[in-house]
Amino acid sequence: MAASLISTWAPIGQWVDALFNRLFDNPDDQASATIFQKFISPNLVYRINHDRHDFLGFDTMLKEARRTTIMQTKSNNEVQSWEAPDGSGGGCVAHMSHFSLIDKAGADAIECSALTLSTVKVQDGQRTLFELAEIHQVVS
């Protein structure tokens, strides 16, 4: 999969959904890594539950998750979004997601849900994920 994403001018929710699909659900590790480098801000702030991470921390967690599990998104519903009024392509979007994490070693599946709030900014004419807050819960 090429290191491209849907247009900067697509609705913010669709853009973030496409980004997450290419990062998490994509079976190609190299393509996922390329997308990460291109569309995740080096100044990223990532919060999951009560923990705070930066770009490197998020990259490390993503690589470990991809190494040990297969993620299958069941649903990813937009809760609310805001498009920057200046028309730049920036904005914020909240999604409610349900997904399975399947252990590559034992094929056990864990069902999870996550409420995410993504902040997107445009840098050098390209959208980048600038902040991500996630309330993550194991459902079963």
Tab-separated table of C-alpha atoms in Angstrom:
chain	number	residue	atom	x	y	z
A	1	MET	CA	0.000	0.000	0.000
A	2	ALA	CA	1.479	3.327	-1.027
A	3	ALA	CA	2.252	6.023	1.512
A	4	SER	CA	-0.754	8.055	0.516
A	5	LEU	CA	-3.940	8.899	2.284
A	6	ILE	CA	-7.251	10.297	1.196
A	7	SER	CA	-7.331	13.967	0.273
A	8	THR	CA	-6.609	16.723	2.757
A	9	TRP	CA	-9.958	18.103	1.663
A	10	ALA	CA	-11.952	15.002	2.641
A	11	PRO	CA	-14.025	15.329	5.823
A	12	ILE	CA	-11.787	15.115	8.884
A	13	GLY	CA	-13.508	11.983	10.217
A	14	GLN	CA	-12.943	10.085	6.975
A	15	TRP	CA	-9.299	11.143	6.905
A	16	VAL	CA	-8.625	9.966	10.488
A	17	ASP	CA	-10.509	6.712	9.831
A	18	ALA	CA	-8.333	6.071	6.757
A	19	LEU	CA	-5.179	6.895	8.753
A	20	PHE	CA	-6.050	4.435	11.523
A	21	ASN	CA	-6.982	1.728	9.004
A	22	ARG	CA	-3.582	2.084	7.344
A	23	LEU	CA	-1.727	2.148	10.670
A	24	PHE	CA	-3.513	-0.655	12.515
A	25	ASP	CA	-5.443	-2.916	10.119
A	26	ASN	CA	-2.934	-2.923	7.254
A	27	PRO	CA	-1.122	-6.311	7.135
A	28	ASP	CA	2.005	-4.713	5.600
A	29	ASP	CA	4.343	-3.603	8.426
A	30	GLN	CA	6.537	-1.499	6.131
A	31	ALA	CA	3.560	0.346	4.639
A	32	SER	CA	2.234	1.027	8.141
A	33	ALA	CA	5.645	2.373	9.227
A	34	THR	CA	5.820	4.618	6.159
A	35	ILE	CA	2.331	5.997	6.829
A	36	PHE	CA	3.344	6.597	10.457
A	37	GLN	CA	6.431	8.603	9.499
A	38	LYS	CA	4.542	10.652	6.924
A	39	PHE	CA	1.285	11.449	8.739
A	40	ILE	CA	2.083	11.444	12.477
A	41	SER	CA	3.508	14.721	13.761
A	42	PRO	CA	6.949	14.414	15.388
A	43	ASN	CA	5.412	16.620	18.114
A	44	LEU	CA	2.591	14.128	18.757
A	45	VAL	CA	1.037	13.969	22.207
A	46	TYR	CA	-0.683	10.603	22.777
A	47	ARG	CA	-2.746	9.870	25.855
A	48	ILE	CA	-4.185	6.430	26.557
A	49	ASN	CA	-6.265	6.225	29.712
A	50	HIS	CA	-4.065	7.917	32.362
A	51	ASP	CA	-0.716	7.535	30.532
A	52	ARG	CA	0.961	10.179	28.362
A	53	HIS	CA	3.336	9.367	25.493
A	54	ASP	CA	5.168	11.192	22.737
A	55	PHE	CA	5.883	10.314	19.097
A	56	LEU	CA	8.503	7.697	20.001
A	57	GLY	CA	6.314	6.115	22.674
A	58	PHE	CA	3.372	5.817	20.282
A	59	ASP	CA	5.653	4.404	17.575
A	60	THR	CA	7.052	1.799	19.995
A	61	MET	CA	3.577	0.761	21.182
A	62	LEU	CA	2.265	0.512	17.614
A	63	LYS	CA	5.205	-1.643	16.488
A	64	GLU	CA	4.840	-3.946	19.500
A	65	ALA	CA	1.094	-4.284	18.956
A	66	ARG	CA	1.639	-5.075	15.266
A	67	ARG	CA	4.366	-7.610	16.156
A	68	THR	CA	2.213	-9.524	18.633
A	69	THR	CA	-1.389	-9.079	17.454
A	70	ILE	CA	-3.631	-8.708	14.443
A	71	MET	CA	-6.154	-5.907	14.817
A	72	GLN	CA	-9.570	-6.285	13.238
A	73	THR	CA	-11.800	-3.228	13.384
A	74	LYS	CA	-15.451	-4.140	13.934
A	75	SER	CA	-16.809	-0.580	13.862
A	76	ASN	CA	-15.495	2.963	13.935
A	77	ASN	CA	-18.302	5.469	14.330
A	78	GLU	CA	-17.815	9.214	14.251
A	79	VAL	CA	-19.273	10.837	17.361
A	80	GLN	CA	-18.587	14.476	16.505
A	81	SER	CA	-16.179	16.500	14.412
A	82	TRP	CA	-15.016	20.063	13.962
A	83	GLU	CA	-13.438	21.384	10.774
A	84	ALA	CA	-11.117	24.392	11.096
A	85	PRO	CA	-13.082	27.440	9.881
A	86	ASP	CA	-10.082	28.722	7.932
A	87	GLY	CA	-10.515	25.851	5.458
A	88	SER	CA	-6.962	24.604	6.067
A	89	GLY	CA	-7.992	20.965	6.490
A	90	GLY	CA	-7.249	20.889	10.203
A	91	GLY	CA	-9.757	19.931	12.835
A	92	CYS	CA	-10.784	17.488	15.529
A	93	VAL	CA	-12.858	14.321	15.499
A	94	ALA	CA	-14.108	11.854	18.090
A	95	HIS	CA	-14.669	8.194	17.175
A	96	MET	CA	-16.143	5.278	19.103
A	97	SER	CA	-14.422	2.091	17.954
A	98	HIS	CA	-14.865	-1.604	18.614
A	99	PHE	CA	-12.134	-4.022	17.561
A	100	SER	CA	-10.541	-7.400	18.170
A	101	LEU	CA	-6.904	-7.983	19.036
A	102	ILE	CA	-5.936	-11.485	17.936
A	103	ASP	CA	-2.777	-12.892	19.492
A	104	LYS	CA	-0.435	-14.042	16.706
A	105	ALA	CA	1.057	-16.777	18.887
A	106	GLY	CA	-2.105	-18.364	20.227
A	107	ALA	CA	-4.946	-16.925	18.143
A	108	ASP	CA	-6.817	-15.840	21.283
A	109	ALA	CA	-8.963	-12.780	20.615
A	110	ILE	CA	-9.533	-9.909	22.999
A	111	GLU	CA	-12.504	-7.643	22.313
A	112	CYS	CA	-11.855	-3.956	22.962
A	113	SER	CA	-13.517	-0.585	22.681
A	114	ALA	CA	-11.947	2.847	22.453
A	115	LEU	CA	-13.231	6.388	22.440
A	116	THR	CA	-10.677	8.550	20.641
A	117	LEU	CA	-10.290	12.281	20.153
A	118	SER	CA	-7.938	13.136	17.302
A	119	THR	CA	-6.537	16.596	16.614
A	120	VAL	CA	-5.267	17.125	13.080
A	121	LYS	CA	-3.152	20.043	11.886
A	122	VAL	CA	-1.907	20.871	8.421
A	123	GLN	CA	1.850	21.223	8.086
A	124	ASP	CA	3.504	21.933	4.734
A	125	GLY	CA	0.153	21.436	2.998
A	126	GLN	CA	-0.396	17.977	4.497
A	127	ARG	CA	-2.615	16.786	7.317
A	128	THR	CA	-0.829	15.256	10.304
A	129	LEU	CA	-2.124	13.713	13.506
A	130	PHE	CA	-0.989	16.148	16.188
A	131	GLU	CA	-2.758	14.863	19.311
A	132	LEU	CA	-4.567	11.644	20.141
A	133	ALA	CA	-6.458	10.929	23.360
A	134	GLU	CA	-7.829	7.422	23.842
A	135	ILE	CA	-10.033	5.858	26.477
A	136	HIS	CA	-9.283	2.177	25.903
A	137	GLN	CA	-11.132	-0.682	27.539
A	138	VAL	CA	-10.944	-4.452	27.228
A	139	VAL	CA	-14.524	-5.662	26.836
A	140	SER	CA	-13.907	-9.420	26.969
